[in-house]
Every structure is written in structure tokens, then in C-alpha cells.
N, C-alpha and C. Protein backbone atom coordinates (compact mmCIF):
# COMPACT_ATOMS: atom_id res chain seq x y z
N UNK A 1 -26.12 10.90 -53.11
CA UNK A 1 -26.00 11.98 -52.50
C UNK A 1 -24.89 12.93 -52.23
N UNK A 2 -24.78 13.53 -52.47
CA UNK A 2 -23.67 14.17 -51.83
C UNK A 2 -23.39 16.04 -53.64
N UNK A 3 -21.73 16.11 -53.74
CA UNK A 3 -21.33 17.76 -54.72
C UNK A 3 -21.91 16.30 -55.78
N UNK A 4 -22.06 17.91 -56.85
CA UNK A 4 -21.67 18.06 -58.98
C UNK A 4 -21.56 18.83 -59.40
N UNK A 5 -19.70 18.02 -59.96
CA UNK A 5 -19.63 19.25 -60.40
C UNK A 5 -19.12 18.58 -62.05
N UNK A 6 -19.61 19.12 -63.51
CA UNK A 6 -20.14 18.77 -64.89
C UNK A 6 -20.43 17.09 -64.13
N UNK A 7 -21.53 17.65 -63.38
CA UNK A 7 -22.53 16.28 -63.38
C UNK A 7 -21.62 15.21 -63.45
N UNK A 8 -20.67 15.57 -62.95
CA UNK A 8 -20.20 13.65 -62.58
C UNK A 8 -20.20 14.06 -60.87
N UNK A 9 -20.36 13.39 -60.37
CA UNK A 9 -20.25 12.91 -58.26
C UNK A 9 -18.78 13.28 -58.68
N UNK A 10 -17.96 14.43 -57.28
CA UNK A 10 -17.05 15.89 -57.25
C UNK A 10 -17.54 15.90 -55.05
N UNK A 11 -16.67 15.39 -54.85
CA UNK A 11 -16.50 15.51 -53.52
C UNK A 11 -16.93 13.65 -52.89
N UNK A 12 -17.01 14.89 -51.67
CA UNK A 12 -17.13 13.35 -50.69
C UNK A 12 -19.75 13.05 -50.61
N UNK A 13 -19.58 11.71 -50.64
CA UNK A 13 -21.00 11.84 -50.97
C UNK A 13 -21.20 9.62 -50.69
N UNK A 14 -22.63 10.01 -50.57
CA UNK A 14 -23.16 8.41 -50.74
C UNK A 14 -23.73 7.70 -51.65
N UNK A 15 -23.77 6.94 -51.54
CA UNK A 15 -24.20 5.55 -52.85
C UNK A 15 -25.04 4.56 -53.10
N UNK A 16 -26.31 4.12 -53.51
CA UNK A 16 -26.57 3.11 -52.88
C UNK A 16 -26.25 1.98 -54.47
N UNK A 17 -26.20 0.59 -53.98
CA UNK A 17 -25.96 0.61 -55.74
C UNK A 17 -27.61 0.07 -56.24
N UNK A 18 -27.92 0.13 -57.03
CA UNK A 18 -29.47 -0.96 -58.32
C UNK A 18 -29.64 -2.03 -57.16
N UNK A 19 -28.93 -2.78 -57.10
CA UNK A 19 -28.84 -4.63 -56.66
C UNK A 19 -29.27 -4.10 -54.70
N UNK A 20 -28.79 -3.02 -53.83
CA UNK A 20 -29.20 -2.03 -52.49
C UNK A 20 -28.45 -3.61 -52.20
N UNK A 21 -27.32 -5.08 -52.37
CA UNK A 21 -26.66 -5.50 -51.30
C UNK A 21 -25.37 -3.55 -50.97
N UNK A 22 -24.55 -3.31 -52.13
CA UNK A 22 -23.89 -2.74 -52.15
C UNK A 22 -24.11 -1.50 -51.63
N UNK A 23 -23.51 -0.34 -50.65
CA UNK A 23 -23.00 0.87 -50.16
C UNK A 23 -22.31 1.33 -50.22
N UNK A 24 -22.18 2.40 -51.05
CA UNK A 24 -20.69 2.99 -50.61
C UNK A 24 -20.40 4.63 -50.25
N UNK A 25 -19.37 4.70 -48.96
CA UNK A 25 -19.87 6.15 -48.28
C UNK A 25 -17.96 6.73 -48.84
N UNK A 26 -17.50 7.65 -48.97
CA UNK A 26 -16.25 7.97 -49.78
C UNK A 26 -16.49 9.44 -50.67
N UNK A 27 -15.78 9.55 -51.13
CA UNK A 27 -14.37 10.59 -52.32
C UNK A 27 -14.83 10.96 -53.12
N UNK A 28 -15.47 11.03 -54.38
CA UNK A 28 -15.37 10.78 -55.77
C UNK A 28 -14.40 11.70 -56.17
N UNK A 29 -14.36 12.10 -57.81
CA UNK A 29 -13.72 12.64 -58.16
C UNK A 29 -13.88 12.23 -59.62
N UNK A 30 -14.57 13.74 -60.70
CA UNK A 30 -14.67 13.60 -61.66
C UNK A 30 -15.05 12.12 -61.79
N UNK A 31 -16.22 11.59 -60.94
CA UNK A 31 -17.47 10.85 -60.94
C UNK A 31 -17.46 9.58 -60.69
N UNK A 32 -15.85 9.25 -60.68
CA UNK A 32 -15.38 7.88 -60.30
C UNK A 32 -15.10 8.30 -58.66
N UNK A 33 -14.76 6.56 -57.50
CA UNK A 33 -14.53 6.40 -56.00
C UNK A 33 -13.15 6.85 -55.77
N UNK A 34 -12.43 7.71 -55.27
CA UNK A 34 -11.51 8.29 -55.67
C UNK A 34 -11.70 9.39 -53.84
N UNK A 35 -10.07 8.53 -53.04
CA UNK A 35 -9.29 9.00 -52.42
C UNK A 35 -10.10 7.91 -50.93
N UNK A 36 -10.92 8.87 -49.73
CA UNK A 36 -10.53 7.68 -48.52
C UNK A 36 -12.50 7.39 -48.68
N UNK A 37 -12.85 5.95 -48.60
CA UNK A 37 -13.95 5.65 -49.49
C UNK A 37 -14.44 4.82 -48.21
N UNK A 38 -16.01 3.69 -47.87
CA UNK A 38 -15.80 2.48 -47.26
C UNK A 38 -17.24 2.45 -48.19
N UNK A 39 -17.64 0.60 -48.44
CA UNK A 39 -17.98 0.08 -49.10
C UNK A 39 -18.74 -1.02 -47.64
N UNK A 40 -19.46 -1.51 -48.08
CA UNK A 40 -21.03 -1.51 -46.81
C UNK A 40 -21.43 -2.63 -47.19
N UNK A 41 -21.34 -3.99 -47.31
CA UNK A 41 -22.78 -4.89 -47.71
C UNK A 41 -23.32 -5.69 -46.61
N UNK A 42 -24.38 -5.44 -47.46
CA UNK A 42 -25.67 -5.85 -46.74
C UNK A 42 -25.84 -6.80 -45.74
N UNK A 43 -24.78 -8.09 -46.23
CA UNK A 43 -23.79 -9.08 -44.75
C UNK A 43 -23.19 -8.51 -44.16
N UNK A 44 -22.92 -7.30 -43.79
CA UNK A 44 -22.29 -7.13 -42.06
C UNK A 44 -20.71 -6.88 -42.57
N UNK A 45 -20.29 -7.03 -44.38
CA UNK A 45 -18.78 -7.66 -44.41
C UNK A 45 -18.54 -6.00 -45.21
N UNK A 46 -17.89 -5.67 -44.96
CA UNK A 46 -16.83 -4.03 -44.95
C UNK A 46 -16.10 -3.67 -45.96
N UNK A 47 -15.12 -2.82 -46.22
CA UNK A 47 -14.04 -2.82 -47.00
C UNK A 47 -13.91 -1.04 -46.25
N UNK A 48 -13.11 -0.27 -46.07
CA UNK A 48 -12.61 0.43 -45.80
C UNK A 48 -11.52 1.03 -46.21
N UNK A 49 -10.69 1.85 -46.77
CA UNK A 49 -10.02 2.58 -47.03
C UNK A 49 -8.96 2.99 -48.73
N UNK A 50 -8.60 3.72 -49.16
CA UNK A 50 -8.00 3.86 -49.72
C UNK A 50 -8.04 3.61 -51.76
N UNK A 51 -8.94 4.45 -53.20
CA UNK A 51 -9.67 3.80 -54.22
C UNK A 51 -8.63 5.10 -54.85
N UNK A 52 -8.98 4.54 -55.73
CA UNK A 52 -7.55 5.67 -57.32
C UNK A 52 -9.06 4.73 -57.82
N UNK A 53 -9.95 5.50 -58.83
CA UNK A 53 -9.89 5.23 -60.11
C UNK A 53 -11.44 4.68 -60.29
N UNK A 54 -11.32 4.99 -59.17
CA UNK A 54 -13.12 3.72 -58.71
C UNK A 54 -12.66 2.50 -59.08
N UNK A 55 -11.18 1.87 -58.11
CA UNK A 55 -10.76 0.73 -58.13
C UNK A 55 -9.80 0.88 -56.65
N UNK A 56 -10.64 -0.36 -56.19
CA UNK A 56 -9.77 -0.46 -54.65
C UNK A 56 -8.64 -0.87 -54.75
N UNK A 57 -7.48 0.04 -54.50
CA UNK A 57 -6.43 0.30 -54.73
C UNK A 57 -4.90 0.84 -53.40
N UNK A 58 -4.24 0.78 -53.14
CA UNK A 58 -3.57 1.59 -51.87
C UNK A 58 -3.65 0.34 -50.64
N UNK A 59 -3.79 1.19 -49.40
CA UNK A 59 -3.95 0.73 -48.02
C UNK A 59 -5.80 0.40 -47.17
N UNK A 60 -6.12 -0.18 -46.86
CA UNK A 60 -6.70 -0.49 -46.02
C UNK A 60 -7.43 -2.06 -45.64
N UNK A 61 -9.06 -1.23 -45.04
CA UNK A 61 -9.47 -2.33 -43.91
C UNK A 61 -10.18 -2.98 -45.08
N UNK A 62 -10.36 -5.10 -44.43
CA UNK A 62 -11.14 -5.59 -45.24
C UNK A 62 -12.42 -6.29 -43.85
N UNK A 63 -13.39 -6.51 -44.09
CA UNK A 63 -13.62 -7.38 -42.78
C UNK A 63 -14.49 -8.14 -44.20
N UNK A 64 -15.17 -10.01 -43.48
CA UNK A 64 -15.84 -10.91 -43.53
C UNK A 64 -16.39 -11.29 -43.22
N UNK A 65 -17.91 -11.55 -43.84
CA UNK A 65 -18.79 -11.73 -43.03
C UNK A 65 -18.19 -12.68 -42.81
N UNK A 66 -18.75 -13.80 -43.57
CA UNK A 66 -19.70 -14.79 -44.05
C UNK A 66 -17.91 -15.76 -43.50
N UNK A 67 -16.84 -15.11 -43.11
CA UNK A 67 -15.61 -15.71 -42.57
C UNK A 67 -14.84 -15.48 -41.39
N UNK A 68 -15.24 -14.17 -40.84
CA UNK A 68 -15.13 -13.67 -40.05
C UNK A 68 -13.48 -13.28 -39.81
N UNK A 69 -13.12 -13.04 -40.40
CA UNK A 69 -11.62 -12.51 -41.48
C UNK A 69 -11.09 -11.33 -41.47
N UNK A 70 -10.64 -10.89 -40.99
CA UNK A 70 -10.31 -9.81 -41.25
C UNK A 70 -8.51 -8.63 -41.64
N UNK A 71 -8.32 -8.41 -42.37
CA UNK A 71 -7.66 -7.75 -43.36
C UNK A 71 -7.31 -6.57 -43.40
N UNK A 72 -6.04 -5.46 -42.87
CA UNK A 72 -5.41 -4.69 -43.02
C UNK A 72 -4.22 -4.78 -43.38
N UNK A 73 -3.41 -3.44 -44.41
CA UNK A 73 -2.70 -4.00 -45.41
C UNK A 73 -3.29 -4.15 -46.52
N UNK A 74 -2.17 -3.36 -48.04
CA UNK A 74 -2.24 -3.38 -49.49
C UNK A 74 -2.93 -3.66 -50.00
N UNK A 75 -4.13 -3.12 -51.35
CA UNK A 75 -4.18 -4.44 -51.51
C UNK A 75 -4.39 -3.67 -53.22
N UNK A 76 -4.48 -4.23 -54.62
CA UNK A 76 -3.98 -4.09 -55.52
C UNK A 76 -4.90 -3.85 -56.94
N UNK A 77 -6.33 -3.85 -57.18
CA UNK A 77 -7.02 -4.00 -58.55
C UNK A 77 -8.36 -4.58 -57.61
N UNK A 78 -8.34 -5.02 -56.55
CA UNK A 78 -9.48 -5.25 -55.57
C UNK A 78 -9.38 -6.06 -54.71
N UNK A 79 -8.19 -6.22 -54.67
CA UNK A 79 -7.37 -7.59 -54.31
C UNK A 79 -6.59 -7.05 -53.17
N UNK A 80 -6.85 -8.19 -52.38
CA UNK A 80 -5.41 -8.56 -50.94
C UNK A 80 -3.50 -8.28 -51.97
N UNK A 81 -2.40 -7.33 -51.74
CA UNK A 81 -1.61 -8.15 -52.35
C UNK A 81 -1.19 -7.25 -51.82
N UNK A 82 0.06 -8.00 -51.38
CA UNK A 82 1.55 -6.82 -50.75
C UNK A 82 1.73 -6.77 -49.36
N UNK A 83 2.13 -6.45 -48.91
CA UNK A 83 1.88 -6.42 -47.35
C UNK A 83 1.12 -6.29 -46.35
N UNK A 84 0.61 -6.97 -45.51
CA UNK A 84 -0.88 -6.85 -44.46
C UNK A 84 -0.62 -8.33 -43.46
N UNK A 85 -1.71 -7.82 -42.75
CA UNK A 85 -1.85 -8.81 -41.71
C UNK A 85 -2.99 -8.47 -41.16
N UNK A 86 -3.20 -10.29 -41.64
CA UNK A 86 -4.97 -11.75 -41.97
C UNK A 86 -5.42 -12.23 -40.67
N UNK A 87 -6.30 -11.58 -40.12
CA UNK A 87 -6.82 -12.73 -38.56
C UNK A 87 -8.28 -13.02 -39.38
N UNK A 88 -7.37 -14.41 -38.61
CA UNK A 88 -8.18 -15.70 -39.19
C UNK A 88 -9.33 -15.31 -38.33
N UNK A 89 -10.30 -16.09 -38.49
CA UNK A 89 -11.65 -15.68 -37.20
C UNK A 89 -10.86 -17.96 -36.10
N UNK A 90 -10.78 -18.24 -37.02
CA UNK A 90 -10.15 -19.44 -35.73
C UNK A 90 -8.44 -19.33 -34.90
N UNK A 91 -8.69 -17.97 -35.03
CA UNK A 91 -7.41 -17.70 -33.41
C UNK A 91 -5.79 -17.46 -34.87
N UNK A 92 -6.02 -17.69 -35.95
CA UNK A 92 -4.53 -18.12 -37.18
C UNK A 92 -4.68 -16.51 -37.32
N UNK A 93 -3.07 -15.84 -37.57
CA UNK A 93 -2.78 -14.80 -37.95
C UNK A 93 -1.60 -15.33 -38.80
N UNK A 94 -1.43 -14.31 -40.01
CA UNK A 94 -1.04 -14.52 -40.21
C UNK A 94 -0.69 -12.54 -40.86
N UNK A 95 0.94 -12.48 -40.84
CA UNK A 95 1.90 -10.85 -40.99
C UNK A 95 2.51 -11.32 -42.02
N UNK A 96 2.59 -10.46 -43.39
CA UNK A 96 3.52 -11.06 -44.64
C UNK A 96 3.35 -9.81 -46.08
N UNK A 97 3.27 -10.85 -46.10
CA UNK A 97 3.32 -10.43 -47.99
C UNK A 97 2.43 -11.44 -49.03
N UNK A 98 1.30 -10.77 -50.15
CA UNK A 98 0.32 -11.35 -50.21
C UNK A 98 0.58 -11.55 -51.81
N UNK A 99 -0.08 -11.76 -53.41
CA UNK A 99 0.13 -12.08 -54.13
C UNK A 99 -1.44 -12.30 -54.70
N UNK A 100 -2.16 -11.06 -55.16
CA UNK A 100 -3.20 -11.17 -54.97
C UNK A 100 -4.00 -12.92 -54.12
N UNK A 101 -4.27 -12.72 -53.22
CA UNK A 101 -4.27 -12.83 -52.14
C UNK A 101 -4.24 -14.60 -51.69
N UNK A 102 -3.05 -14.39 -51.90
CA UNK A 102 -2.35 -15.57 -51.15
C UNK A 102 -1.35 -15.37 -50.95
N UNK A 103 -1.38 -15.65 -49.55
CA UNK A 103 0.02 -15.37 -48.78
C UNK A 103 0.72 -16.91 -50.00
N UNK A 104 2.35 -15.39 -49.88
CA UNK A 104 3.51 -15.23 -51.27
C UNK A 104 4.53 -14.35 -50.51
N UNK A 105 5.87 -15.49 -50.60
CA UNK A 105 6.77 -14.39 -49.66
C UNK A 105 7.83 -14.62 -48.94
N UNK A 106 7.19 -13.18 -48.05
CA UNK A 106 8.55 -13.55 -46.26
C UNK A 106 7.15 -13.34 -45.37
N UNK A 107 7.12 -14.26 -44.53
CA UNK A 107 5.75 -14.03 -43.98
C UNK A 107 6.04 -14.99 -42.87
N UNK A 108 4.83 -14.46 -41.54
CA UNK A 108 5.02 -14.97 -40.13
C UNK A 108 3.74 -15.36 -40.54
N UNK A 109 2.89 -16.66 -39.52
CA UNK A 109 2.13 -17.93 -39.43
C UNK A 109 1.85 -17.99 -37.54
N UNK A 110 0.85 -17.57 -37.33
CA UNK A 110 1.23 -17.79 -36.13
C UNK A 110 -0.62 -18.73 -36.16
N UNK A 111 -0.40 -20.10 -35.84
CA UNK A 111 -1.76 -20.78 -35.74
C UNK A 111 -2.54 -20.93 -34.84
N UNK A 112 -4.10 -21.75 -34.37
CA UNK A 112 -4.83 -21.76 -33.34
C UNK A 112 -3.61 -21.57 -31.81
N UNK A 113 -3.32 -22.98 -32.76
CA UNK A 113 -2.30 -23.39 -31.37
C UNK A 113 -0.80 -22.78 -30.28
N UNK A 114 -1.13 -21.77 -31.22
CA UNK A 114 0.61 -20.52 -30.64
C UNK A 114 1.48 -21.33 -31.75
N UNK A 115 1.82 -22.35 -32.39
CA UNK A 115 3.16 -22.57 -33.33
C UNK A 115 3.43 -21.48 -34.56
N UNK A 116 5.04 -21.18 -34.56
CA UNK A 116 5.23 -19.52 -35.12
C UNK A 116 6.01 -20.01 -36.33
N UNK A 117 5.72 -20.20 -37.67
CA UNK A 117 6.60 -20.13 -38.63
C UNK A 117 6.73 -19.24 -39.30
N UNK A 118 8.23 -19.01 -38.55
CA UNK A 118 8.60 -16.96 -40.67
C UNK A 118 9.92 -18.24 -40.82
N UNK A 119 9.27 -17.51 -42.53
CA UNK A 119 10.18 -18.03 -43.84
C UNK A 119 8.97 -17.76 -45.38
N UNK A 120 9.25 -18.58 -45.69
CA UNK A 120 8.83 -18.02 -47.08
C UNK A 120 7.60 -18.82 -46.83
N UNK A 121 6.53 -17.76 -47.93
CA UNK A 121 5.74 -18.72 -48.61
C UNK A 121 5.76 -18.79 -50.28
N UNK A 122 4.25 -19.84 -50.66
CA UNK A 122 4.23 -19.53 -52.13
C UNK A 122 2.56 -20.23 -52.32
N UNK A 123 1.99 -19.79 -52.69
CA UNK A 123 0.28 -20.16 -52.76
C UNK A 123 -0.41 -20.91 -51.93
N UNK A 124 -0.16 -19.98 -50.47
CA UNK A 124 -0.57 -19.92 -49.38
C UNK A 124 0.33 -21.46 -48.11
N UNK A 125 1.42 -21.68 -48.99
CA UNK A 125 2.31 -22.76 -47.81
C UNK A 125 2.98 -22.08 -47.56
N UNK A 126 4.28 -22.86 -47.01
CA UNK A 126 5.62 -22.81 -46.31
C UNK A 126 6.14 -23.31 -47.10
N UNK A 127 7.20 -22.65 -47.98
CA UNK A 127 7.54 -22.48 -50.16
C UNK A 127 8.97 -22.06 -49.66
N UNK A 128 10.07 -23.08 -49.10
CA UNK A 128 11.27 -22.83 -49.76
C UNK A 128 12.23 -22.28 -48.41
N UNK A 129 12.64 -21.23 -47.68
CA UNK A 129 14.09 -21.34 -46.13
C UNK A 129 12.58 -20.75 -45.43
N UNK A 130 12.16 -21.21 -44.13
CA UNK A 130 11.51 -20.74 -43.08
C UNK A 130 12.23 -21.37 -41.68
N UNK A 131 11.46 -20.99 -40.32
CA UNK A 131 11.94 -21.76 -39.33
C UNK A 131 10.76 -21.89 -38.80
N UNK A 132 10.21 -22.97 -37.68
CA UNK A 132 8.78 -23.08 -37.53
C UNK A 132 9.55 -23.35 -35.61
N UNK A 133 8.06 -22.71 -34.37
CA UNK A 133 8.94 -23.27 -33.41
C UNK A 133 7.60 -23.48 -33.04
N UNK A 134 7.45 -25.34 -32.10
CA UNK A 134 6.45 -25.72 -32.44
C UNK A 134 5.68 -25.42 -30.55
N UNK A 135 4.70 -25.10 -29.76
CA UNK A 135 4.17 -24.97 -28.77
C UNK A 135 5.25 -26.17 -27.96
N UNK A 136 5.62 -26.80 -27.99
CA UNK A 136 6.37 -28.26 -27.18
C UNK A 136 7.92 -28.00 -27.08
N UNK A 137 8.39 -26.99 -28.08
CA UNK A 137 9.57 -26.47 -27.52
C UNK A 137 10.74 -26.71 -28.57
N UNK A 138 10.13 -27.41 -29.94
CA UNK A 138 10.72 -28.23 -30.61
C UNK A 138 10.87 -26.52 -31.51
N UNK A 139 12.13 -27.42 -32.59
CA UNK A 139 11.86 -25.31 -33.48
C UNK A 139 13.69 -26.86 -35.18
N UNK A 140 12.09 -26.10 -35.24
CA UNK A 140 12.97 -26.66 -36.57
C UNK A 140 13.77 -25.17 -37.68
N UNK A 141 14.46 -25.69 -38.33
CA UNK A 141 14.95 -24.28 -39.06
C UNK A 141 15.22 -24.99 -40.75
N UNK A 142 15.56 -24.34 -41.20
CA UNK A 142 15.28 -25.59 -43.16
C UNK A 142 15.37 -25.19 -43.97
N UNK A 143 15.00 -25.77 -45.41
CA UNK A 143 13.92 -26.06 -46.65
C UNK A 143 12.46 -26.77 -46.52
N UNK A 144 11.87 -25.77 -46.98
CA UNK A 144 10.25 -26.34 -47.43
C UNK A 144 9.89 -27.03 -48.93
N UNK A 145 8.61 -27.17 -48.87
CA UNK A 145 8.34 -27.68 -50.24
C UNK A 145 6.94 -27.90 -49.84
N UNK A 146 5.99 -27.24 -50.71
CA UNK A 146 4.33 -27.26 -50.35
C UNK A 146 4.30 -28.04 -49.53
N UNK A 147 4.19 -27.02 -47.44
CA UNK A 147 3.65 -27.29 -46.61
C UNK A 147 4.91 -28.16 -45.91
N UNK A 148 5.45 -28.99 -46.37
CA UNK A 148 6.39 -29.89 -46.23
C UNK A 148 8.06 -29.40 -45.46
N UNK A 149 8.66 -30.16 -44.70
CA UNK A 149 9.77 -29.89 -44.52
C UNK A 149 10.55 -31.04 -46.25
N UNK A 150 11.16 -30.64 -46.23
CA UNK A 150 12.35 -30.93 -47.79
C UNK A 150 13.93 -30.71 -47.11
N UNK A 151 14.93 -31.45 -47.92
CA UNK A 151 15.68 -30.31 -48.18
C UNK A 151 16.79 -30.15 -47.14
N UNK A 152 17.59 -29.73 -46.18
CA UNK A 152 17.82 -29.86 -46.23
C UNK A 152 17.73 -29.04 -44.54
N UNK A 153 17.77 -29.45 -43.22
CA UNK A 153 17.32 -29.57 -42.06
C UNK A 153 17.86 -29.27 -40.76
N UNK A 154 17.90 -28.67 -39.72
CA UNK A 154 17.97 -28.92 -38.19
C UNK A 154 16.99 -28.89 -37.37
N UNK A 155 16.70 -30.12 -36.59
CA UNK A 155 15.17 -30.49 -36.26
C UNK A 155 16.09 -29.72 -34.24
N UNK A 156 16.24 -28.67 -33.93
CA UNK A 156 16.44 -29.02 -32.32
C UNK A 156 15.49 -29.25 -31.11
N UNK A 157 14.78 -30.48 -30.63
CA UNK A 157 14.08 -31.48 -29.86
C UNK A 157 14.92 -30.71 -28.55
N UNK A 158 13.23 -30.67 -27.81
CA UNK A 158 12.96 -29.55 -26.19
C UNK A 158 13.58 -30.24 -26.00
N UNK A 159 13.72 -31.81 -25.93
CA UNK A 159 14.06 -32.16 -24.46
C UNK A 159 16.23 -32.40 -24.80
N UNK A 160 17.05 -32.02 -25.49
CA UNK A 160 17.91 -31.48 -26.47
C UNK A 160 18.30 -31.98 -27.52
N UNK A 161 17.62 -33.51 -28.01
CA UNK A 161 18.32 -33.82 -29.11
C UNK A 161 17.96 -32.77 -29.95
N UNK A 162 18.89 -33.40 -31.88
CA UNK A 162 19.62 -32.69 -32.06
C UNK A 162 19.50 -33.44 -33.34
N UNK A 163 18.29 -33.55 -34.61
CA UNK A 163 19.18 -34.32 -36.47
C UNK A 163 19.06 -33.04 -36.85
N UNK A 164 20.11 -33.27 -37.92
CA UNK A 164 21.35 -32.17 -39.11
C UNK A 164 20.92 -33.53 -40.48
N UNK A 165 19.77 -33.09 -41.42
CA UNK A 165 20.69 -33.54 -42.73
C UNK A 165 19.12 -33.28 -43.15
N UNK A 166 19.31 -34.62 -44.33
CA UNK A 166 18.06 -34.38 -45.15
C UNK A 166 16.46 -34.16 -44.83
N UNK A 167 16.22 -33.95 -45.15
CA UNK A 167 14.26 -34.44 -45.02
C UNK A 167 13.86 -35.02 -46.55
N UNK A 168 12.27 -35.12 -46.39
CA UNK A 168 11.44 -35.30 -47.37
C UNK A 168 9.67 -36.15 -46.31
N UNK A 169 9.60 -34.90 -47.29
CA UNK A 169 7.88 -35.35 -46.42
C UNK A 169 7.49 -35.18 -45.72
N UNK A 170 8.61 -33.69 -44.83
CA UNK A 170 8.25 -34.26 -43.15
C UNK A 170 9.14 -35.37 -42.17
N UNK A 171 9.79 -36.33 -43.26
CA UNK A 171 10.56 -37.61 -42.70
C UNK A 171 12.14 -36.76 -42.64
N UNK A 172 12.69 -37.64 -41.60
CA UNK A 172 14.46 -37.24 -42.11
C UNK A 172 14.69 -37.93 -43.63
N UNK A 173 14.72 -38.58 -43.61
CA UNK A 173 15.55 -38.91 -45.41
C UNK A 173 16.62 -38.74 -45.70
N UNK A 174 17.63 -39.94 -45.78
CA UNK A 174 18.52 -39.85 -46.66
C UNK A 174 19.81 -39.22 -44.96
N UNK A 175 21.12 -38.76 -46.45
CA UNK A 175 21.53 -38.30 -44.88
C UNK A 175 21.64 -37.77 -43.83
N UNK A 176 22.10 -37.67 -42.96
CA UNK A 176 21.85 -37.03 -41.16
C UNK A 176 22.79 -37.33 -40.31
N UNK A 177 22.65 -36.89 -39.35
CA UNK A 177 23.58 -36.70 -37.73
C UNK A 177 22.24 -36.55 -36.72
N UNK A 178 21.95 -38.34 -35.48
CA UNK A 178 21.81 -37.19 -34.75
C UNK A 178 22.09 -37.33 -33.49
N UNK A 179 21.38 -36.13 -32.90
CA UNK A 179 23.04 -36.25 -31.91
C UNK A 179 21.92 -36.01 -30.26
N UNK A 180 21.42 -37.26 -29.47
CA UNK A 180 20.49 -37.89 -28.83
C UNK A 180 20.52 -36.94 -27.45
N UNK A 181 19.76 -36.74 -26.37
CA UNK A 181 19.51 -35.86 -25.27
C UNK A 181 20.91 -36.44 -24.13
N UNK A 182 20.40 -37.71 -24.02
CA UNK A 182 21.32 -38.79 -23.23
C UNK A 182 23.07 -38.84 -24.26
N UNK A 183 23.03 -38.51 -24.49
CA UNK A 183 24.37 -38.24 -25.17
C UNK A 183 24.72 -39.46 -26.69
């Protein structure tokens, strides 16, 4: 249902796919979904936002009914890509850069316990420089490799103690110094 020009959909219209799982409601141009639109899926999932020449491209909102996750931000070729905010069903929140669906680049991740990591990501994992604020008041700033402290880093403990030095697999390793809160 909608406008037609030169035998092609043009303007606002609705389209129900033959499999009836998908439904599109939005703008068309020269027979392609183009402009602002909304994809609705039978399971309750949806996408609402920009489309270019039939592809999800630009800014939009995507909700996955199966997981309860919701993303608001940039898309490219139908994928979460660029800057955005992902709210996970378990209460975890990520705000930052994505590379075709994966956390990558700079961002901030707050988990369901309230711990917050701010820094570099690669393939969903903490990787590069970053800092984490633990719920108990501890704070680590330094290097990360595949989700673990590795390389040089500084851990300031809630009790006032401090460790500065080398880390490997999330543990003190190699040269470093520790200053205990008792002196």
C-alpha cells in the first residue's frame, strides 16, 4: 500500500513480505526503501531509522526480542557500526564505537554490578589503554590485552594502597612497586 511512480513504489508505503515474518512501513524511492522507515518482525524485534537504497544505513534504533537488547546509533550495511549505545537485557550498558557488530575502538562499559571500564576495545574485549573503576572503590589504569590487565598499569586500592608496575594475565608480574596503606 502506498504511492507508485513509473510502476515503482515511491513515497510512504507499507509492505508485508511473502513470509509474513517481516513488515516494512516507511519511505520509498524508485522502488527501494529509502528515507525513514520501520521494519517490524513477528517476534517483536524491530528496526526504526534511516535507509538508503534499500539498506539499513545511517542512524536508527534496533531491538532484539530474543535477547531484550536495544541499540541506538549508527548502522552500515544493516550492521551495528559506528558510534552508539547498546543496552543489554542484564543491565550492562556500552556507549562507544562498534565495528560491524563488535565493540571496537573507544568506549565505556558499565556492567550490571556497576563497575565501569573506559578505554579501548577490540572484538568486544578490553584491549589497549583503559581504566576500570571497581564497585569496591579500587581503580586500575593501564594496559589491557584480551580483557586482562597486561603491560604497565597502576592499581589504586580503596584502602589507599597502590601498585605500579608490570601486569600479566590480570596479575602483578615482573618489575613493580607496592605502597601499602600502612606505609
